[in-house]
Amino acid sequence: MSKIINVAENGLYLVLEITVEKDVRLLHFGAAPLEREISEKKKAGFRLMELQLSGEDRDEYHGRTHRASYPGLRMTFDHYTDSTNELGRKLEINLIDNITGLSAVQHFQFYNGIGILRSWTVLKNTGDSVLPVEYVSSFALTGVDKEGAGDRNDKIEVSLAHSGWQSEIQWRTYTLPEMGMSHLSDRGSKRIACNNTGSWSAAELIPMAVMHNKESGTSLFWQIEHNGSWHWEFTDQYDQLTLLISGPTESDNHWWKKLKPGEVFTSVPVAVGSVQGGFETAIEQLTAYRRTIRRPNEDNELLRIIFNDYMNCLWGSPTTEKLLPLIDAAADVGCEYFCIDAGWYAPGEWWDGVGQWLPSEERFPEGIKYVLDYIRGKGLIPGLWLELEVIGINSPKLAETDDSWFFMRHGKRVKDRSRYQLDYRNPKVIEHADGVIKRLVEEYGVGYIKMDYNINAGIGTETDSDSFGDGLLEHNRAYLAWLDRIFVRYPNLVIENCSSGGMRMDYAMLSRHSIQSTSDQEDYVQYAAIAAASPAALTPEQSAVWSYPLREGDDEEVIFNMVNALLLRVHQSGHLAELSPRRRELVKEALDYYKVIRSDIPHSTPFWPIGLPDSQGEWVSFGLKRGDRRYLAVWRIAGNAVSINLPFASMKGQALEMNCAYPQQNHDTVWQWDKENGEMTIFLPPGKIARLFEIRS
């Protein structure tokens, strides 16, 4: 007789079946108990994991899907452990393939009070022959569409965050047919595949998604916690929609691993959750989880205001003469960090000479310490820009290197945009990186580093690797290990995660870094939708948003710029020293208000009254809520509509106190609260305009 393991934790329900033949099946994972019995015929497709070795067969009509693979189908139950640690409950299901001697442990880590588990798979070769691995799932779930009686064509919708340089975090929601997967037969070879290949983990998609079942009212959601290549797909088995999530694969990402006898491989971790509710409810749980797994640090509590001289300001050409008035102005409006961006190390073009990281005497005749000391003298913490994972093709540092320092493919150094990719598996590279950080922190007194990364190293490296993707994965992990050591050595050092804006926005990186650059978007109007969308991809306090008042702008342009950042992490820039007194005062007013409310931001959850931001629409709105307080940003980015209706169903029937928090005067703004219908109407002056409101219930 089969053994059933029922798990109920933190609003999550998980059901495992172990058959008499020792086959292990994950029958259910969701925010409600298993609704109805699954037929014996279909149960065979409810795999706990999928695993493919080279030379092994596949079952079913598979196409390019990763379902029904061997030895995954052959793995049998050995034992399981059910324990509790400081995070919560932990399940470990141990499997073995008696033919090859390959063992697998599926890990499910729950988190106290959060409707999410983290899942990963550990493989070990207990046999006496090399085992070539092509694919291993980190999480596999069949029957994600089984709740409700309707067809998945009609009831399932999937929200994806598309991304690109200056166009990060563009959320769109699709039905399965709109994604190309219509339910026309009981089995097929079609899949919906989302993946990333290369060292930009968020080059085209943020590594996460939310799937909503409109009939059951539940949502399944996941994020892949890796700073390189990853893959997830929908396919079907036994007429059941199946979700497979993993790190890199051979067929999709050029990853292949030769597992030697006694060798262990751990898959990329993924976080998977389920809730009763829609997108916002899912993001609430993800926000709580992201805060739980993040390295404890004071930066995410203090939220000091950063001034950076790059965006719509010095554009990578800092000098002592240019910086001093900016430092004065930044201090005057209330900034707390001052970061000198790219170019501080190069007399001219700053792009292709990176790698030595010594200050330019031409730019700083008195020495860069003079400027850094000037920053400190104004009460600000000094910072510098770095791009420490590359060396430019014209860098003097190249004379000290050889091919072992770099990614190699087909006997050639990997080159992208005039930079070579460093390999953090090499001890000499680590020594170089350690030395740069030590000099900046201990000699220059730097407390903030903007760590940029402006190339994509592609599929990987052949050096000491079973495959290109294997080399990339191990480099990715070596880089994270290096970061961990740096933060142990300098626990109060703030290192911003930047990668041409937000091209590496993932929670492998963001479990270490306290702050993430969200975009390099130069148009403040276009930035509004990116800023408003960012708290779905990362916590609000980690979302660094540029605010850069323009030389030629007016009051409303300043206000719009400031509203972009005020509910997140302020990344101030712009020619503040050249603004009129009135416009500079608007910047100071905004930052003064930010200092009043910022203690709420790390404890708030986001909401979107009119739905997810759309850069093609007329209005954008986003807010944060904590207890009885709500902060609400509203932007008109296009069109001529004089008003916008914002539904607040959760506050229906309540009396509200509301005020325009920024700007506080001369805002020409009117609002009305319809208590009976739970709807806020806001009237704004014409043009591209933004306002920030404070609401108490």
XYZ file of C-alpha atoms in Angstrom, residues 34-547:
514
model
C -5.685 18.707 -2.371
C -9.109 19.266 -3.895
C -9.906 15.852 -5.323
C -8.342 12.473 -5.881
C -5.882 12.089 -8.753
C -6.440 9.041 -10.931
C -3.906 6.231 -10.702
C -3.143 6.567 -14.408
C -2.188 10.225 -14.061
C -0.244 9.827 -10.817
C 2.697 8.336 -12.697
C 3.361 11.758 -14.241
C 3.547 13.600 -10.914
C 7.322 13.397 -10.603
C 9.220 14.682 -7.588
C 12.153 15.580 -9.807
C 13.421 15.266 -13.365
C 16.904 14.063 -14.203
C 18.564 13.342 -17.547
C 21.914 11.616 -18.130
C 23.670 11.417 -21.492
C 22.980 8.162 -23.288
C 19.792 7.507 -21.325
C 16.367 7.195 -22.917
C 13.269 9.276 -22.479
C 9.663 8.246 -22.125
C 6.562 9.934 -23.506
C 6.342 12.235 -26.530
C 8.813 14.739 -25.211
C 9.956 17.106 -27.983
C 12.382 19.557 -26.292
C 10.765 19.256 -22.892
C 12.645 17.969 -19.872
C 9.874 15.689 -18.643
C 9.813 11.919 -18.443
C 13.578 11.496 -18.480
C 15.922 8.771 -17.298
C 17.245 8.076 -14.788
C 14.648 10.434 -13.261
C 11.901 7.903 -13.942
C 14.060 5.163 -12.451
C 14.881 6.855 -9.133
C 13.409 5.048 -6.144
C 12.754 6.062 -2.582
C 15.493 5.445 -0.035
C 14.486 7.486 3.023
C 13.390 10.928 4.093
C 13.991 13.261 7.022
C 11.555 15.741 8.505
C 13.249 18.249 10.785
C 13.087 21.815 12.054
C 15.843 24.430 11.928
C 16.070 28.152 12.726
C 14.255 28.984 9.467
C 11.398 26.508 9.771
C 10.508 22.982 8.762
C 12.841 21.087 6.422
C 12.090 17.992 4.308
C 14.812 15.948 2.631
C 13.676 13.164 0.311
C 16.466 10.746 -0.581
C 16.342 8.817 -3.876
C 18.665 6.325 -5.541
C 19.142 4.866 -9.010
C 20.330 1.340 -8.393
C 21.603 0.932 -11.967
C 24.016 3.883 -12.059
C 24.515 4.443 -8.325
C 23.370 8.051 -8.658
C 21.678 9.362 -5.512
C 19.570 12.498 -5.221
C 18.274 14.477 -2.272
C 15.345 16.818 -2.863
C 15.439 19.619 -0.302
C 12.324 21.554 0.746
C 13.051 24.348 3.217
C 10.010 26.125 4.678
C 10.166 29.555 6.311
C 8.251 30.355 9.478
C 5.228 32.532 8.775
C 5.850 32.771 5.006
C 3.976 30.885 2.268
C 7.182 29.954 0.403
C 9.627 27.082 0.341
C 13.111 27.005 -1.096
C 13.836 23.921 -3.187
C 17.032 22.431 -4.577
C 18.469 19.040 -5.526
C 21.770 17.499 -4.494
C 23.220 14.748 -6.704
C 25.965 12.354 -5.642
C 27.657 9.712 -7.725
C 27.900 6.689 -5.429
C 28.846 4.388 -8.314
C 32.210 3.630 -9.893
C 31.658 5.224 -13.341
C 31.511 8.821 -14.540
C 27.905 10.033 -14.914
C 27.269 12.785 -17.513
C 24.413 15.041 -16.335
C 22.411 17.029 -18.910
C 19.544 18.238 -16.751
C 18.399 18.230 -13.138
C 15.348 20.038 -11.835
C 15.457 22.181 -8.726
C 11.673 22.001 -8.453
C 9.138 19.975 -10.430
C 5.375 20.189 -10.052
C 2.774 18.480 -12.177
C -0.896 19.417 -12.116
C -0.448 23.148 -11.542
C -3.754 23.615 -13.379
C -5.740 20.951 -11.583
C -7.699 23.248 -9.216
C -11.131 24.098 -10.591
C -13.181 22.420 -13.297
C -12.455 24.812 -16.184
C -9.957 24.378 -18.975
C -6.470 25.749 -18.458
C -6.821 27.808 -21.648
C -9.405 29.904 -19.829
C -8.442 29.891 -16.168
C -4.621 30.146 -16.139
C -2.751 33.418 -16.626
C 0.984 33.997 -16.242
C 2.710 37.285 -15.357
C 6.278 37.784 -16.610
C 8.673 40.664 -16.024
C 10.343 41.430 -19.361
C 13.576 43.339 -19.130
C 16.209 45.094 -21.171
C 18.618 47.981 -20.904
C 16.622 51.123 -20.014
C 13.438 49.025 -20.173
C 13.658 46.927 -17.038
C 10.788 45.179 -15.232
C 8.061 45.451 -17.863
C 5.334 43.229 -16.430
C 2.884 41.608 -18.844
C 0.180 39.020 -18.181
C -0.709 36.267 -20.677
C -3.032 33.326 -21.084
C -1.378 30.051 -22.058
C -2.691 30.267 -25.658
C -1.262 33.799 -25.889
C 2.084 32.264 -24.939
C 1.655 29.696 -27.697
C 0.450 26.702 -25.703
C -3.176 25.872 -26.481
C -4.817 22.894 -24.826
C -5.694 20.894 -27.936
C -4.754 17.339 -26.944
C -4.142 15.295 -23.819
C -0.401 15.220 -24.406
C 2.065 16.892 -26.679
C 5.596 18.105 -27.320
C 4.893 21.814 -26.887
C 6.464 23.759 -24.062
C 6.554 27.344 -22.878
C 10.198 27.959 -22.022
C 11.666 30.989 -20.278
C 15.385 31.156 -19.706
C 18.534 33.199 -19.539
C 21.890 32.267 -20.992
C 24.906 34.248 -19.926
C 26.223 36.325 -17.055
C 23.363 38.838 -17.112
C 20.708 36.946 -15.152
C 17.986 39.451 -16.064
C 19.005 40.304 -19.616
C 15.547 39.663 -21.092
C 13.429 38.407 -18.210
C 13.587 38.815 -14.449
C 14.110 35.250 -13.085
C 10.645 34.958 -11.576
C 6.987 34.575 -12.562
C 3.472 34.506 -11.090
C 0.811 32.063 -12.305
C -2.792 32.829 -11.312
C -5.745 30.458 -11.467
C -8.774 32.691 -12.017
C -11.223 29.924 -11.118
C -9.685 28.830 -7.801
C -8.425 32.315 -6.925
C -4.979 30.950 -6.059
C -1.555 31.955 -7.324
C 1.639 29.968 -7.724
C 4.850 31.988 -7.952
C 8.596 31.393 -8.102
C 12.006 33.026 -8.353
C 15.289 31.440 -9.454
C 18.131 32.471 -7.171
C 21.092 32.451 -9.493
C 23.378 35.110 -11.007
C 23.830 33.415 -14.375
C 22.007 31.013 -16.686
C 18.640 29.575 -15.652
C 15.596 27.857 -17.135
C 11.968 27.145 -16.411
C 9.265 25.647 -18.569
C 5.637 24.648 -18.741
C 4.900 21.349 -20.439
C 2.257 18.695 -19.981
C 2.202 15.138 -18.708
C -0.866 12.923 -18.710
C -2.964 15.960 -19.633
C -1.637 17.860 -16.624
C 0.230 21.146 -16.859
C 3.744 20.688 -15.451
C 6.173 23.311 -14.159
C 9.902 22.501 -14.242
C 12.410 24.965 -12.730
C 16.172 24.640 -12.855
C 19.520 26.267 -13.281
C 21.278 25.862 -16.625
C 20.597 22.897 -18.904
C 22.548 21.398 -21.779
C 19.967 21.963 -24.519
C 19.043 25.488 -23.412
C 22.165 26.913 -21.758
C 25.234 24.892 -22.872
C 25.605 23.308 -19.420
C 26.751 19.715 -19.053
C 28.365 18.190 -15.975
C 30.595 15.125 -15.732
C 29.913 13.748 -12.269
C 32.873 11.659 -11.148
C 32.600 8.821 -8.586
C 32.117 10.350 -5.164
C 31.457 13.829 -6.611
C 28.502 15.965 -5.482
C 26.564 18.563 -7.470
C 24.031 20.982 -5.998
C 21.434 22.550 -8.271
C 20.520 26.218 -8.352
C 18.042 27.030 -5.531
C 14.562 28.265 -6.358
C 11.873 29.761 -4.141
C 8.311 28.598 -4.798
C 5.169 29.776 -3.064
C 1.416 29.711 -3.291
C -1.298 31.985 -1.929
C -5.034 32.470 -1.865
C -5.173 35.638 -3.905
C -3.623 37.321 -6.886
C -0.426 39.071 -7.882
C -0.224 41.519 -4.975
C -0.732 38.778 -2.405
C 2.042 36.759 -4.032
C 4.397 39.755 -3.942
C 3.617 40.316 -0.249
C 4.919 36.822 0.488
C 7.930 37.255 -1.779
C 8.771 40.558 -0.096
C 8.723 38.926 3.339
C 10.811 36.029 2.070
C 13.383 38.283 0.369
C 13.851 40.184 3.614
C 14.332 36.895 5.466
C 17.053 35.488 3.199
C 18.911 38.783 2.796
C 22.210 39.382 4.598
C 21.410 41.431 7.723
C 22.736 44.933 7.248
C 22.123 48.421 8.545
C 21.919 49.935 5.068
C 18.473 48.432 4.486
C 17.247 49.994 7.704
C 18.900 53.410 7.532
C 18.269 54.031 3.798
C 20.794 56.829 3.575
C 20.384 59.062 0.509
C 22.957 58.508 -2.231
C 24.220 61.150 -4.612
C 25.926 59.773 -7.702
C 27.478 62.113 -10.267
C 26.764 60.076 -13.409
C 23.175 60.173 -14.628
C 22.219 63.314 -16.512
C 25.172 64.940 -14.825
C 28.913 64.281 -15.331
C 28.455 61.195 -17.554
C 31.733 59.514 -16.574
C 33.922 62.622 -16.632
C 34.529 63.667 -13.017
C 37.207 66.175 -12.050
C 37.998 68.018 -8.848
C 36.689 71.249 -10.366
C 33.374 69.680 -11.419
C 32.850 67.682 -8.242
C 33.344 70.283 -5.504
C 30.227 72.371 -6.279
C 28.213 69.155 -6.683
C 29.380 67.939 -3.282
C 28.360 71.269 -1.749
C 24.926 71.083 -3.366
C 24.405 67.426 -2.443
C 25.214 68.173 1.187
C 22.943 71.220 1.127
C 19.856 69.242 0.019
C 20.491 66.448 2.516
C 22.336 63.629 0.707
C 24.363 61.254 2.890
C 26.566 59.331 0.447
C 28.453 60.894 -2.437
C 29.619 58.400 -5.054
C 32.073 59.382 -7.785
C 31.058 57.332 -10.790
C 33.006 56.050 -13.802
C 36.057 57.823 -15.158
C 37.908 58.644 -11.903
C 40.766 56.315 -12.930
C 41.199 57.418 -16.595
C 42.537 60.687 -18.061
C 40.276 60.401 -21.103
C 37.963 57.634 -22.345
C 36.922 55.625 -19.329
C 35.524 52.554 -21.017
C 38.247 50.249 -22.368
C 41.048 50.986 -19.871
C 39.371 49.653 -16.729
C 41.278 47.222 -14.525
C 44.081 49.060 -12.756
C 41.797 51.136 -10.521
C 44.292 53.899 -9.715
C 43.091 57.515 -9.702
C 43.829 59.770 -12.659
C 46.290 62.519 -11.841
C 44.925 64.601 -14.703
C 41.418 64.542 -13.261
C 42.558 64.991 -9.674
C 45.763 67.074 -9.578
C 45.619 67.233 -5.773
C 44.946 63.480 -5.606
C 41.608 61.742 -5.255
C 41.970 61.676 -1.455
C 41.584 65.454 -1.523
C 38.104 65.080 -3.032
C 37.175 62.123 -0.816
C 38.265 64.095 2.260
C 36.209 67.041 1.006
C 33.169 64.739 0.833
C 33.785 63.607 4.417
C 34.257 67.196 5.501
C 30.732 67.951 4.291
C 29.353 65.151 6.456
C 28.867 62.663 3.592
C 30.256 59.136 3.192
C 32.454 58.886 0.065
C 31.954 56.276 -2.629
C 33.585 55.155 -5.891
C 32.451 53.287 -8.982
C 34.062 49.949 -9.870
C 33.676 47.288 -12.530
C 35.735 44.576 -10.878
C 34.739 41.570 -12.976
C 36.388 42.816 -16.158
C 39.648 44.222 -17.519
C 39.566 46.552 -20.502
C 41.455 45.652 -23.668
C 43.659 48.742 -23.208
C 44.249 48.400 -19.477
C 47.859 48.498 -18.188
C 46.779 45.716 -15.809
C 46.852 43.237 -18.713
C 50.648 43.122 -18.516
C 50.320 41.303 -15.180
C 47.879 38.670 -16.450
C 47.706 35.601 -18.649
C 44.897 33.565 -20.223
C 44.157 31.778 -16.939
C 42.679 35.019 -15.599
C 39.934 35.159 -18.204
C 37.001 33.334 -19.729
C 38.180 31.339 -22.738
C 36.228 29.831 -25.623
C 37.789 27.994 -28.535
C 41.221 29.054 -27.318
C 40.379 32.765 -27.344
C 39.694 35.219 -24.545
C 36.043 36.109 -24.284
C 35.697 39.754 -25.246
C 32.583 41.901 -25.066
C 32.419 45.658 -25.608
C 36.187 46.065 -25.278
C 36.431 44.191 -21.974
C 37.669 40.739 -21.008
C 35.716 38.677 -18.482
C 37.678 37.723 -15.352
C 37.328 34.178 -13.954
C 36.745 34.273 -10.188
C 37.792 30.648 -9.821
C 41.386 31.815 -10.300
C 43.170 32.661 -6.994
C 45.157 35.425 -8.749
C 41.905 37.123 -9.778
C 40.681 36.911 -6.187
C 43.969 38.402 -4.972
C 43.576 41.260 -7.462
C 39.953 41.940 -6.459
C 40.784 41.763 -2.735
C 43.608 44.232 -3.215
C 41.408 46.779 -4.983
C 38.727 46.647 -2.293
C 41.349 46.880 0.457
C 42.913 49.983 -1.130
C 39.588 51.742 -1.602
C 38.306 50.996 1.883
C 41.438 51.111 4.024
C 43.528 53.736 2.182
C 40.882 55.960 0.589
C 38.229 55.583 3.313
C 35.492 54.630 0.861
C 32.226 53.498 2.483
C 30.177 52.952 -0.673
C 31.023 51.116 -3.891
C 28.893 51.143 -6.997
C 29.798 47.754 -8.461
C 28.892 47.852 -12.127
C 29.027 45.086 -14.718
C 28.580 46.203 -18.305
C 29.281 43.080 -20.353
C 27.592 39.741 -20.871
C 30.148 36.936 -20.920
C 27.887 34.680 -22.965
C 27.567 30.926 -22.574
C 30.637 30.480 -20.365
C 34.240 29.345 -20.412
C 36.119 26.202 -21.381
C 38.866 26.558 -18.752
C 38.808 23.677 -16.237
C 35.198 22.956 -17.234
C 33.153 20.038 -18.477
C 31.214 22.488 -20.642
C 30.992 26.222 -21.256
C 27.965 26.402 -18.975
C 29.720 24.427 -16.258
C 32.532 26.979 -16.256
C 30.045 29.861 -16.041
C 28.092 28.270 -13.191
C 31.201 27.614 -11.109
C 32.487 31.145 -11.794
C 29.090 32.545 -10.717
C 29.349 30.626 -7.464
C 32.958 31.652 -6.925
C 31.998 35.307 -7.346
C 29.242 34.970 -4.741
C 31.696 33.308 -2.359
C 34.094 36.217 -2.896
C 31.310 38.707 -2.137
C 30.490 36.832 1.070
C 34.101 37.105 2.220
C 34.201 40.842 1.409
C 31.089 41.495 3.492
C 32.546 39.503 6.392
C 35.727 41.580 6.145
C 33.883 44.902 5.766
C 30.374 44.387 7.228
C 29.387 48.060 6.995
C 30.616 48.569 3.435
C 27.703 49.242 1.078
C 28.137 47.690 -2.368
C 25.490 48.569 -4.911
C 24.598 45.846 -7.394
C 24.582 47.424 -10.840
C 24.797 45.804 -14.249
C 24.053 48.294 -17.007
C 21.210 49.241 -14.712
C 19.209 46.163 -13.777
C 20.633 43.408 -15.993
C 21.595 41.251 -13.021
C 18.558 41.601 -10.790
C 18.367 38.262 -8.991
C 18.256 37.009 -5.421
C 21.578 35.261 -5.530
C 23.053 38.759 -5.778
C 20.384 40.522 -3.759
C 20.644 38.171 -0.808
C 24.111 39.759 -0.449
C 23.788 43.314 -1.772
C 21.659 45.813 0.106
C 20.862 47.888 -2.972
C 20.103 47.288 -6.644
C 20.321 49.752 -9.510
C 16.961 49.461 -11.239
C 17.746 51.155 -14.560
C 19.945 53.419 -16.647
C 16.808 55.071 -18.022
C 17.692 58.681 -18.895
C 14.113 59.911 -19.413
C 12.466 60.628 -16.077
C 8.961 60.162 -17.530
C 9.829 56.700 -18.850
C 11.425 55.885 -15.505
C 8.105 56.149 -13.627
C 6.788 52.773 -14.798
C 10.128 51.075 -14.068
C 10.244 52.562 -10.568
C 6.647 51.592 -9.814
C 7.237 48.013 -11.031
C 10.488 47.446 -9.156
C 8.979 46.385 -5.770
C 7.580 43.310 -7.480
C 11.084 42.206 -8.500
C 12.915 43.228 -5.314
C 12.138 44.745 -1.942
C 11.285 48.465 -1.934
C 14.296 49.322 0.230
C 16.658 47.643 -2.260
C 15.170 49.452 -5.275
C 17.572 52.263 -6.162
C 15.851 54.763 -8.438
C 17.545 57.740 -10.076
C 16.220 61.217 -9.477
